[in-house]
Coordinates of C-alpha atoms and ligand atoms in Angstrom, one line a residue:
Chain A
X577 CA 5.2 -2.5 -15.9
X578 CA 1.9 -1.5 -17.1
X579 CA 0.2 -2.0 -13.9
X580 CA 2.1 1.1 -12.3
X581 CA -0.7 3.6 -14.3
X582 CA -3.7 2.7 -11.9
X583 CA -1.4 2.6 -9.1
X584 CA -0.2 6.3 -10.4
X585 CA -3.8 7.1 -10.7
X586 CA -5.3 6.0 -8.0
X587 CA -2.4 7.4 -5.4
X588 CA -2.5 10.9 -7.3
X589 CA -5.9 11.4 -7.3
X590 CA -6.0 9.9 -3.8
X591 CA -4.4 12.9 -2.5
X592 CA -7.3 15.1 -3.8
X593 CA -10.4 12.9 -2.2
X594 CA -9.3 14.5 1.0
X595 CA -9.1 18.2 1.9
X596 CA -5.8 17.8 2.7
X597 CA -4.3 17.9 -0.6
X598 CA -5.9 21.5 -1.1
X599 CA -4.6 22.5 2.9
X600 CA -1.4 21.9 1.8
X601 CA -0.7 23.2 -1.5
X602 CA -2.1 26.6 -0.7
X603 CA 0.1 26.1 2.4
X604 CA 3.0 25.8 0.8
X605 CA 2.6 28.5 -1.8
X606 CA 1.7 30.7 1.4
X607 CA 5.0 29.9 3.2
X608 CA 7.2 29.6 0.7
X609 CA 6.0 33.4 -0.9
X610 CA 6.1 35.0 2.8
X611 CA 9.5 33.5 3.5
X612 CA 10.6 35.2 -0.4
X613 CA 9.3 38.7 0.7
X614 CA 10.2 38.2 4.5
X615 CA 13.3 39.9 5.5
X616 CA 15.5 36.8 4.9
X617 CA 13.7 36.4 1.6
X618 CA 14.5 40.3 0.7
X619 CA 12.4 39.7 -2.6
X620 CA 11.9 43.2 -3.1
X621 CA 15.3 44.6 -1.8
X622 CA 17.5 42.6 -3.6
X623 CA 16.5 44.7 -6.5
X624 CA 17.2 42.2 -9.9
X625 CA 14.4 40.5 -11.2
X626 CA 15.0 36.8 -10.2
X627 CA 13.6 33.9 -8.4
X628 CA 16.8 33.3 -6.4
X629 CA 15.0 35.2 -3.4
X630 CA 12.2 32.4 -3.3
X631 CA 13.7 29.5 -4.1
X632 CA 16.7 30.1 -1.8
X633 CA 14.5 28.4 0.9
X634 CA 13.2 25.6 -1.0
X635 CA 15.9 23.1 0.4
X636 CA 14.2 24.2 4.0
X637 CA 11.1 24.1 3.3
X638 CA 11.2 20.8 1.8
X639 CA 12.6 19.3 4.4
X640 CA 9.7 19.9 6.4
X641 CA 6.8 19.5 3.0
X642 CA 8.1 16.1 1.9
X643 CA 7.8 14.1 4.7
X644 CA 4.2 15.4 5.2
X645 CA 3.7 14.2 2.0
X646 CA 5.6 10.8 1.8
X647 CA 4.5 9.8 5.7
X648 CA 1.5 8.8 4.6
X649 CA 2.8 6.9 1.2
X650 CA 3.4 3.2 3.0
X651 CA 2.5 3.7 6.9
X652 CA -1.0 4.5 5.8
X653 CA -1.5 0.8 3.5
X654 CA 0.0 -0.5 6.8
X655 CA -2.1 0.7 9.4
X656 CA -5.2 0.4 7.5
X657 CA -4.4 -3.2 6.2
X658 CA -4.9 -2.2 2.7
X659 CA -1.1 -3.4 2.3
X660 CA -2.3 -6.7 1.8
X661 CA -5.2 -6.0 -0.4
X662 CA -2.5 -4.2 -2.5
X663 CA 0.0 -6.9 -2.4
X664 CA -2.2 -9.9 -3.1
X665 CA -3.3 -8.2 -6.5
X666 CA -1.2 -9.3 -9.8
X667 CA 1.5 -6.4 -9.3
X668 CA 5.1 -6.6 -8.2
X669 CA 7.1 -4.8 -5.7
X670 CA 8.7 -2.6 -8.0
X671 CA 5.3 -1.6 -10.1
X672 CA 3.4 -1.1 -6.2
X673 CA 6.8 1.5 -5.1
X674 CA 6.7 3.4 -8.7
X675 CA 3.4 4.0 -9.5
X676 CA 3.2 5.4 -5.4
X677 CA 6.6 7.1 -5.8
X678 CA 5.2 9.1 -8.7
X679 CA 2.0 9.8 -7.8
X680 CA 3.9 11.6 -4.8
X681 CA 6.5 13.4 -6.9
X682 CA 4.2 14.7 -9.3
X683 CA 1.8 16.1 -6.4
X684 CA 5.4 17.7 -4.9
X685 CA 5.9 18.8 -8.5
X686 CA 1.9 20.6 -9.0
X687 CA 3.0 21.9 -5.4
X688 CA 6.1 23.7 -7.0
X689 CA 5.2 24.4 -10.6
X690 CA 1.9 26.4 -8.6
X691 CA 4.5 29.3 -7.8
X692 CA 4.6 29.7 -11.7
X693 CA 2.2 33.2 -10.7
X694 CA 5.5 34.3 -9.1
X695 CA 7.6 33.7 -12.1
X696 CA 4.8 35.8 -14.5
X697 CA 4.9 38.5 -11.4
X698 CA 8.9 39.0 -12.1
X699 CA 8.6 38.9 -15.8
X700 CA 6.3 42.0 -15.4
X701 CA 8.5 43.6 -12.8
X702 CA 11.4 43.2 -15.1
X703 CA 13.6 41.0 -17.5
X704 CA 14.7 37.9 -15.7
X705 CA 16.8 35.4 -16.8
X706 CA 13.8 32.8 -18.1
X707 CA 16.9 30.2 -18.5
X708 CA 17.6 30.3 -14.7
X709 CA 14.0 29.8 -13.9
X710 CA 13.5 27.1 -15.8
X711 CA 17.1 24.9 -14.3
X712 CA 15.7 25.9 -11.2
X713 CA 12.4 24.8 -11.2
X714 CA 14.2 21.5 -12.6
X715 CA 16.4 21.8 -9.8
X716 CA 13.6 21.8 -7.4
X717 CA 11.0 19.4 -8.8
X718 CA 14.6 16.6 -8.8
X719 CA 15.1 17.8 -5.3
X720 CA 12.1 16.9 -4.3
X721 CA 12.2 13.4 -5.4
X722 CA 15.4 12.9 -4.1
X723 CA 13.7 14.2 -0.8
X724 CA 10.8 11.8 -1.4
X725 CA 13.1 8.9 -2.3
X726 CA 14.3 8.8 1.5
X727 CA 10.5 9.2 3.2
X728 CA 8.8 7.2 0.9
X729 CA 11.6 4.3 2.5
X730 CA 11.0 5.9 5.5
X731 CA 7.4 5.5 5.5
X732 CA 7.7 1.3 4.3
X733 CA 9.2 0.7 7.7
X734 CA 6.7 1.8 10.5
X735 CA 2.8 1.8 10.5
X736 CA 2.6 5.0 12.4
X737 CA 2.7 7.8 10.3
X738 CA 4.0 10.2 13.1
X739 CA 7.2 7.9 13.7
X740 CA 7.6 7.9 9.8
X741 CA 7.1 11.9 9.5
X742 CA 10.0 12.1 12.2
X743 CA 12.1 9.3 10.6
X744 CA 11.8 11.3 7.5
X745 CA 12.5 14.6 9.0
X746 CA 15.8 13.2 10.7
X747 CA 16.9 11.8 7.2
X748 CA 16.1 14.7 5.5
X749 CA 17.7 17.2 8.1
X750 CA 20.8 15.2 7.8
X751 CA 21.0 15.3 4.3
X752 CA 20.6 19.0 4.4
X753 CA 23.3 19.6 6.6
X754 CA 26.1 17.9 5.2
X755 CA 26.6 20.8 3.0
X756 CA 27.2 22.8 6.1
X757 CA 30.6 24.1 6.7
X758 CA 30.0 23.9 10.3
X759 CA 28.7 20.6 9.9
X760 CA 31.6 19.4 7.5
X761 CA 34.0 20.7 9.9
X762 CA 32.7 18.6 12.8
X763 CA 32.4 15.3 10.9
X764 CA 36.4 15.9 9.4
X765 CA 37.0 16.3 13.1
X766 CA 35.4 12.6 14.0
X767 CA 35.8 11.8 10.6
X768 CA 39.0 10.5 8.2
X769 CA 39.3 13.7 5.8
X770 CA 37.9 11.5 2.7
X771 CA 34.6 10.3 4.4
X772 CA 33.8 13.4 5.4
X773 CA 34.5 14.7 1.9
X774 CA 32.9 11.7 0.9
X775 CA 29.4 12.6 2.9
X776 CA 29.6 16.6 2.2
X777 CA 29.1 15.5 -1.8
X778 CA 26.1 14.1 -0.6
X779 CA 24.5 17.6 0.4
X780 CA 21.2 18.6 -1.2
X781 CA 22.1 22.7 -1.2
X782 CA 25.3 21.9 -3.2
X783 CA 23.7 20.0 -5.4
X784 CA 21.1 22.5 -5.7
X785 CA 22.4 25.5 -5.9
X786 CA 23.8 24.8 -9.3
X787 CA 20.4 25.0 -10.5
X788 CA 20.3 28.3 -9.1
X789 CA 22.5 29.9 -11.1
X790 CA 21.5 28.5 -14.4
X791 CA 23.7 25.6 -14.7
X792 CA 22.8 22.1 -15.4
X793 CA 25.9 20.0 -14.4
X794 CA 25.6 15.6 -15.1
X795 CA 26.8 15.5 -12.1
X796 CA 24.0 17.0 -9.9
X797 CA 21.1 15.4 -12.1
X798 CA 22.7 12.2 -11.7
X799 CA 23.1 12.4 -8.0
X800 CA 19.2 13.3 -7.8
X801 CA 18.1 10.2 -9.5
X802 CA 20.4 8.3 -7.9
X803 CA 19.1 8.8 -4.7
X804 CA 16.2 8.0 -5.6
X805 CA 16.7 5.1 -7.2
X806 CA 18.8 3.7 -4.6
X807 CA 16.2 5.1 -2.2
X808 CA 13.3 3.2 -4.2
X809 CA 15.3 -0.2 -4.6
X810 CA 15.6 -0.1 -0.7
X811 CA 12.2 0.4 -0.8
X812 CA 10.9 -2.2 -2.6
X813 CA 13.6 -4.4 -0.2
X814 CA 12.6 -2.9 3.0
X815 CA 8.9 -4.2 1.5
X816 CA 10.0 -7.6 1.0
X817 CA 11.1 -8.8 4.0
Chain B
X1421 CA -6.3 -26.9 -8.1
X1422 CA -5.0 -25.7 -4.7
X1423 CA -2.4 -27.6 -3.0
X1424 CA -0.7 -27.3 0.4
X1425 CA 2.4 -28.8 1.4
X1426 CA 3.9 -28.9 4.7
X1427 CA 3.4 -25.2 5.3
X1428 CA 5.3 -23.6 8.2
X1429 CA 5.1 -20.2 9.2
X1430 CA 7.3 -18.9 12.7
X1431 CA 6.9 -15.5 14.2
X1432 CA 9.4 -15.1 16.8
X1433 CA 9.3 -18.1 18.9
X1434 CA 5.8 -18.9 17.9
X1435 CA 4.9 -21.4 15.1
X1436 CA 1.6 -20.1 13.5
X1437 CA 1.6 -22.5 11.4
X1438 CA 3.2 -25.9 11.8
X1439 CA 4.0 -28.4 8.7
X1440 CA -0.5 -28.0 7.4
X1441 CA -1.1 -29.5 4.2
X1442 CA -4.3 -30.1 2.2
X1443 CA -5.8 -29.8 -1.5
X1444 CA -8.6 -28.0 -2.3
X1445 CA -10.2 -29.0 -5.9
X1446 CA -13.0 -27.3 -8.0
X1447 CA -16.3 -27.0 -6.9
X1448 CA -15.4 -27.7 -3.2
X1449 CA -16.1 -25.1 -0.5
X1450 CA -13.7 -26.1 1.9
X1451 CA -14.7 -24.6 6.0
X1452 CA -11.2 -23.9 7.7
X1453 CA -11.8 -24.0 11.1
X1454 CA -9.9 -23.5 14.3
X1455 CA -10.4 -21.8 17.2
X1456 CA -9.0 -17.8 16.9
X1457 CA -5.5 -17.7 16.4
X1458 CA -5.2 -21.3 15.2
X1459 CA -3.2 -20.3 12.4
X1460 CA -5.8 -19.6 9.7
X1461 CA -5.2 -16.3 8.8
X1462 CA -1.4 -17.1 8.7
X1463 CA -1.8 -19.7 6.3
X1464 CA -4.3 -17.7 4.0
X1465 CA -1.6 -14.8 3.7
X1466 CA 1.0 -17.8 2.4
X1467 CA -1.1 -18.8 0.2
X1468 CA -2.1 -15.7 -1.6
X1469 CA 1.7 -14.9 -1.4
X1470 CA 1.3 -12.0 1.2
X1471 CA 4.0 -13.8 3.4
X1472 CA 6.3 -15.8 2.5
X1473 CA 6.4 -19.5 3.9
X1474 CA 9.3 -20.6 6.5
X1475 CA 8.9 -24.1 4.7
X1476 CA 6.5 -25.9 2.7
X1477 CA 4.9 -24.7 -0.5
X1478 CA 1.5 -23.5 -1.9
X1479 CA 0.9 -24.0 -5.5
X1480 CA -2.7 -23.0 -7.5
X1481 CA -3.0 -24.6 -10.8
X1482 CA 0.2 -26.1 -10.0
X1483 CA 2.2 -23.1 -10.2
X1484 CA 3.8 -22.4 -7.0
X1485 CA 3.3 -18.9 -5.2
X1486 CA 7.1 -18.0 -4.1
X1487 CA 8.0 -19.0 -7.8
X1488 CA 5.3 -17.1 -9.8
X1489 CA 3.5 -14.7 -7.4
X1490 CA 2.0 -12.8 -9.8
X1491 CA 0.4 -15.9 -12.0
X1492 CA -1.1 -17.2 -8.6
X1493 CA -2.9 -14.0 -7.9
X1494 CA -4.5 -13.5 -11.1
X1495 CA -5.9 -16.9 -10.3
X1496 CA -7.1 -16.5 -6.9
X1497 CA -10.0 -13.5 -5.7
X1498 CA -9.0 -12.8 -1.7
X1499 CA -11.2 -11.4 0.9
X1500 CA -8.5 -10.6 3.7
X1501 CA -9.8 -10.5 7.1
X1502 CA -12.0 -7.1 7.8
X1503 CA -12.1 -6.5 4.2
X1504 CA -9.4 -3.4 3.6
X1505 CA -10.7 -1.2 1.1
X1506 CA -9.6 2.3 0.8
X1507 CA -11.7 4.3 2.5
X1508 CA -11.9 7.8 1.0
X1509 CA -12.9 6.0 -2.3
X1510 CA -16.3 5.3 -3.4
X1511 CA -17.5 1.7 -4.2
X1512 CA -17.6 2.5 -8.2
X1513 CA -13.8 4.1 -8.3
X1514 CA -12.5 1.6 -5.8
X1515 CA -14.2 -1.3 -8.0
X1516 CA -12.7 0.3 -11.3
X1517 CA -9.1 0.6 -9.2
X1518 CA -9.4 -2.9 -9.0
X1519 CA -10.3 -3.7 -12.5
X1520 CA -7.4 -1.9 -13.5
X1521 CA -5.1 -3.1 -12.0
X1522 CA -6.6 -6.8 -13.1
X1523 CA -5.8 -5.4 -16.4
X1524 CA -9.5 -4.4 -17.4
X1525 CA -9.6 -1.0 -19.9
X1526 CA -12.6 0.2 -20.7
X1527 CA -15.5 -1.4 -21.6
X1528 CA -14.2 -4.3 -20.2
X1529 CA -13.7 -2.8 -17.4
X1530 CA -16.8 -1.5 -17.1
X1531 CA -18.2 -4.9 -17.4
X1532 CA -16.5 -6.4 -14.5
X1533 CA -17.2 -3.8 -12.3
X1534 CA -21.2 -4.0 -13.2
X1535 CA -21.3 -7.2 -12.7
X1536 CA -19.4 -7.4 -9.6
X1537 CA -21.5 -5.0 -7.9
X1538 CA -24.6 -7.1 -9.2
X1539 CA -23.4 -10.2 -7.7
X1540 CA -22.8 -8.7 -4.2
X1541 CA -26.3 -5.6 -4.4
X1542 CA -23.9 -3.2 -4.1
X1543 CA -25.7 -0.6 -6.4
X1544 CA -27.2 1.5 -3.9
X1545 CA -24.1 2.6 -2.5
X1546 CA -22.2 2.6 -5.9
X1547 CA -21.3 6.1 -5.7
X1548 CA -20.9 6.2 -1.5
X1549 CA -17.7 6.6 -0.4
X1550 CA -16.5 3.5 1.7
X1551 CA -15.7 5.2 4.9
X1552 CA -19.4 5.9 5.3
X1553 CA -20.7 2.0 4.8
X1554 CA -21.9 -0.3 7.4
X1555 CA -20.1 -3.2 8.3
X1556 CA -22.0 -5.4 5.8
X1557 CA -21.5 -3.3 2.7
X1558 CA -17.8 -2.9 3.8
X1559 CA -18.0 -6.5 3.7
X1560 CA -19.6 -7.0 0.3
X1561 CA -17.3 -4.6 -1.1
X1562 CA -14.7 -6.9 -0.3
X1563 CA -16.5 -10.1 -2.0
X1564 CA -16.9 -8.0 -5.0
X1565 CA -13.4 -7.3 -5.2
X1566 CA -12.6 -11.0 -4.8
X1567 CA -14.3 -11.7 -7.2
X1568 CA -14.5 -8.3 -9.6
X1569 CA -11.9 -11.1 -12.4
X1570 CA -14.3 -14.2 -12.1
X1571 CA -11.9 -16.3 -10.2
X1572 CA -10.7 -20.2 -10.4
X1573 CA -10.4 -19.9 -6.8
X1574 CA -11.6 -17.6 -4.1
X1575 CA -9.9 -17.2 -0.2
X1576 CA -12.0 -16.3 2.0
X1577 CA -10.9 -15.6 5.4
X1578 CA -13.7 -15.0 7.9
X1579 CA -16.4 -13.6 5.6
X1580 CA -19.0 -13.6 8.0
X1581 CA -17.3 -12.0 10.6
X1582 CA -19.4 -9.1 12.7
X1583 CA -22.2 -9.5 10.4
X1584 CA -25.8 -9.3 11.7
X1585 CA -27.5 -13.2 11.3
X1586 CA -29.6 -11.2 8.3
X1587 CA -26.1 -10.3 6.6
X1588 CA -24.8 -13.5 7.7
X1589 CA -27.6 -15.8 5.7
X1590 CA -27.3 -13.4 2.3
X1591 CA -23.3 -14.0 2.7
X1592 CA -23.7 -17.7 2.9
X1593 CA -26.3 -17.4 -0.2
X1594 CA -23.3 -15.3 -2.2
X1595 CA -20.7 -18.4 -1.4
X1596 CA -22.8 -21.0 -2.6
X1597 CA -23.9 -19.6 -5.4
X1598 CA -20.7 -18.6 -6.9
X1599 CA -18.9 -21.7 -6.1
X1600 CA -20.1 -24.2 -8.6
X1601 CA -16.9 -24.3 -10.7
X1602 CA -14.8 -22.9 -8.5
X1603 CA -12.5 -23.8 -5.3
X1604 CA -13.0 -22.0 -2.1
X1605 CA -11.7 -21.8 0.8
X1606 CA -13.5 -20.1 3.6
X1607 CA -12.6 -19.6 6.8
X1608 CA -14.4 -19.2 10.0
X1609 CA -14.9 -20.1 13.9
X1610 CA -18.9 -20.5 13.6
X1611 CA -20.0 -24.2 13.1
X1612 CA -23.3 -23.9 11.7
X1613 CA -21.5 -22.0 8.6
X1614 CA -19.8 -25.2 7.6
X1615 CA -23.4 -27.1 7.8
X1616 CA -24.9 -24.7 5.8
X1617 CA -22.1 -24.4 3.3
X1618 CA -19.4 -26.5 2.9
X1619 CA -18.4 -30.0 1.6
X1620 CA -15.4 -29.9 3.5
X1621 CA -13.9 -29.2 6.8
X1622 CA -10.5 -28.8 7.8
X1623 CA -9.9 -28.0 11.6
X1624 CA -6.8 -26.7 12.7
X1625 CA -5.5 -26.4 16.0
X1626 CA -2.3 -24.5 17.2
X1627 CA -0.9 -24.4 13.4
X1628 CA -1.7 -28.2 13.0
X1629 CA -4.8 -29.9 10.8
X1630 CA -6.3 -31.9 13.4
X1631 CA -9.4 -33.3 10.8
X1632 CA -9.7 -33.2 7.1
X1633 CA -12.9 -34.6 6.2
X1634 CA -16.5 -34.3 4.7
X1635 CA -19.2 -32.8 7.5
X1636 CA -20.6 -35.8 7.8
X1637 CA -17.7 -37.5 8.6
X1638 CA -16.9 -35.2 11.5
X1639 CA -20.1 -35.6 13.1
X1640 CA -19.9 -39.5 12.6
X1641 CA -16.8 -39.0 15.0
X1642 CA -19.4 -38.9 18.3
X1643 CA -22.5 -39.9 16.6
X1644 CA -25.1 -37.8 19.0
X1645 CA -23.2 -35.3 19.5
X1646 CA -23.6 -31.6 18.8
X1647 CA -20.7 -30.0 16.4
X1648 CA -19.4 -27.6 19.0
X1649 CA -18.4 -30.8 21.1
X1650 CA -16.7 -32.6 18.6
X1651 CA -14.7 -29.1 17.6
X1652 CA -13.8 -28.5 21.0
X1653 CA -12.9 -32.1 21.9
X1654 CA -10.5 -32.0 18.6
X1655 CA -8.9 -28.4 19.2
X1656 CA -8.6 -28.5 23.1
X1657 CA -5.8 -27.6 24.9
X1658 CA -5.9 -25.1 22.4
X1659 CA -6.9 -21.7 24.6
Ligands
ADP659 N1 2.3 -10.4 12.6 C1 2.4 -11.3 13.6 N2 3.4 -11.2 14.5 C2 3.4 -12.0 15.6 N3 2.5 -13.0 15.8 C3 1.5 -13.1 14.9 C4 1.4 -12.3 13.8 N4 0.3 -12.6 13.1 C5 -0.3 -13.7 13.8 N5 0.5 -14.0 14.9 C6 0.2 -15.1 15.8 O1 0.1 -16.3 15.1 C7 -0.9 -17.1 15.5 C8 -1.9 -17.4 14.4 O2 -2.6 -16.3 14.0 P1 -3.7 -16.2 12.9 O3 -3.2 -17.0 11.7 O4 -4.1 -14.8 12.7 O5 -4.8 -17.1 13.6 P2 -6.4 -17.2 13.1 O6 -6.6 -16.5 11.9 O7 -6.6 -18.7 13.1 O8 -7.2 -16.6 14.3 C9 -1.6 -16.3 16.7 O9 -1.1 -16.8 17.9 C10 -1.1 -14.9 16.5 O10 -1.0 -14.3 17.7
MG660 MG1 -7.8 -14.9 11.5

């Protein structure tokens, strides 16, 4: 297992040998403080000193940020045939899809923990609940790995990274909408009442928005990193074969 | 020290490799030859463990690849075809990932990396990124990757591919001079790159050795004639 730190490495720092790294973060912070103080956001109106404006779109905009970020994670090895550089070195599967995994969650994570400014900005505005922040922002950071789980499998089965950003984008959507009403009420139409019970639990803004509100319930945490680690062992099978 | 058995290998409906078998010991540079799309690069990927044989079995050190993967490729240095290297990396990090992941920390890892780029005159371009090399210092990159760990055995699969007849000599130099000791394989559709270099020649032709033998031998086959005849009266039919 020690061979997953110069994977880490060189994947994390990978991301900052290009411009794009630096495009995107300041992208996201961009988006995801206008959508906070855009009318939907209602930063300012909603008149309690809280984060709940600006993270409320997180499971949105992540849907849309992960797979930009996890496209690139396996189709790129692929297309450029360092796949087989990678995979005639002494490392396993499982050591390649880690030390790549979280080299991508802990960019998503510096992506996140940058909004920290906005954080400092409401504890000057007022007295926020610093416990809610901080279950939110673990919230988020496990959201996102969940979210990366699915493209980083995604991303293992194509060589073109725009077929693996819209692969990703489909999974993600779907995962986001199963905690629809709307949505749940269709699929108990099609579906027996238990699957579709079955597949709203599975819904990333129920799981979320516990965080939300300051509480840290087994039961979400342990639906995060089960994704993902029934996302990654796919992974590493999806690789294999 | 490598040893082939039976090797199959099926895409689809095509056999890319069809029941080849040989051994490779050390100090022998063995040319693999076959016309393009013989089955060469297919069976260099089974033995490194990149794919994974239909049938047959590739051991190195007599440790077979599907069993211990990892063993077999600490053993073996690789040069895939076209030498993939990451590109937004420069020769020195790229090197060091390498080393790393070979298990080298620090002064050690320094070490390997010095000498690797010594072996292959890399230190011009140490700090260059690799998406701004020619050709030829793409392709040394990847012979100092292959052999970054001081290998047992080296694979080589078409090192001197779209290098200028300059690049193509210094190449040839670099092989021999790193062989003694070792066992390499090296493939290749030139001729004159198994006169120049190796002991032994395999040919293969649609997925099948068609010769095993010294060079001499193979030119004792139609004594007068040129290489190129004997290659193309062994492989034809093969398009
Ligand atoms: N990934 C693949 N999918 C389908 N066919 C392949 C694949 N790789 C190689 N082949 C086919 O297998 C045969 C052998 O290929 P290869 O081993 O690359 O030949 P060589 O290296 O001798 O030129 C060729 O006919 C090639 O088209
Ligand atoms: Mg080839």
């Amino acid at each position: 297992m020690r061979q997953i730190t110069p994977i880490f490495k060189r994947e994390f720092l990978g991301y900052f040998r290009s411009p794009v790294a630096y495009v995107f973060l300041i992208a996201f912070l961009v988006i995801s403080v206008s959508l906070a103080f855009s009318r939907y956001g209602g930063f300012f109106r909603a008149g309690v000193a809280g984060l709940e404006s600006y993270f409320t779109f997180f499971p949105w905009l992540f849907m849309f940020i992960v797979p930009a970020v996890g496209m690139r994670l396996w189709s790129e090895e692929k297309r450029s045939g360092t796949v087989e550089l990678l995979f005639t070195l002494p490392i396993t599967t499982l050591e390649a899809v880690l030390g790549k995994f979280l080299a991508g969650w802990a960019f998503l994570a510096l992506a996140v923990l940058l909004s920290f400014p906005m954080a400092l900005t409401v504890g000057y505005l007022g007295d926020p609940d610093w416990g809610i922040i901080a279950t939110t922002y673990l919230g988020a950071v496990l959201m996102a790995g969940a979210y990366l789980g699915v493209c980083a499998l995604t991303s293992a089965l194509t060589k073109n990274q725009v077929i693996s950003f819209v692969l990703s984008l489909g999974a993600c959507a779907i995962l986001l909408f199963l905690g629809f009403s709307s949505f749940t009420e269709t699929l108990e139409g099609a579906l027996p009442m238990v699957v579709a019970d079955a597949l709203s639990n599975f819904s990333f803004i129920t799981h979320f928005d516990a965080f939300t509100k300051g509480i840290v319930d087994p039961k979400d945490v342990i639906f995060f990193l089960s994704l993902m680690g029934f996302t990654l062992f796919l992974n590493v099978v999806a690789l294999e074969r | 020290m490598i040893e082939v058995k039976g090797l199959v290998k099926t895409y689809g409906a095509k056999r890319a490799v069809d029941g080849v078998t040989f051994t490779v010991k050390r100090g022998d540079i063995l040319g693999f030859l076959g016309p393009n799309g013989a089955g060469k690069s297919t069976t260099m990927k089974m033995i490194t463990g990149f794919l994974r044989p239909d049938a047959g079995t590739a051991t190195v050190d007599g440790i077979d690849v599907t069993v211990d993967p990892v063993r077999v490729k600490q053993k073996l240095g690789y040069l895939p075809e076209s030498a993939p290297a990451y590109p937004e990396m420069t020769v020195g990090e790229f090197l060091g990932f390498i080393a790393e992941v070979r298990g080298f920390r620090g002064a050690a890892k320094t070490a390997q990396v010095d000498r690797a780029i010594q072996l292959t005159h890399l230190a011009p371009v140490r700090k260059q990124t690799i998406e701004t090399l020619s050709k030829g210092f793409k392709q040394r990159v990847g012979f100092a990757q292959a052999l970054l760990h001081d290998p047992a055995a080296l694979i080589l699969d078409e090192p001197t591919d779209g290098l200028d007849p300059n690049q193509k000599n210094e190449v040839r130099a670099l092989i021999k001079n790193m062989s003694a000791e070792k066992a390499v394989i090296l493939s290749t559709h030139i001729l004159e790159e198994v006169d120049a270099i190796c002991n032994r020649v395999i040919i293969i032709s649609r997925g099948q050795v068609v010769a095993d033998e010294t060079p001499a031998q193979l030119r004792a086959r139609q004594p007068g004639a040129r290489l190129d005849e004997i290659f193309r009266s062994l492989t034809h039919g093969d398009i």
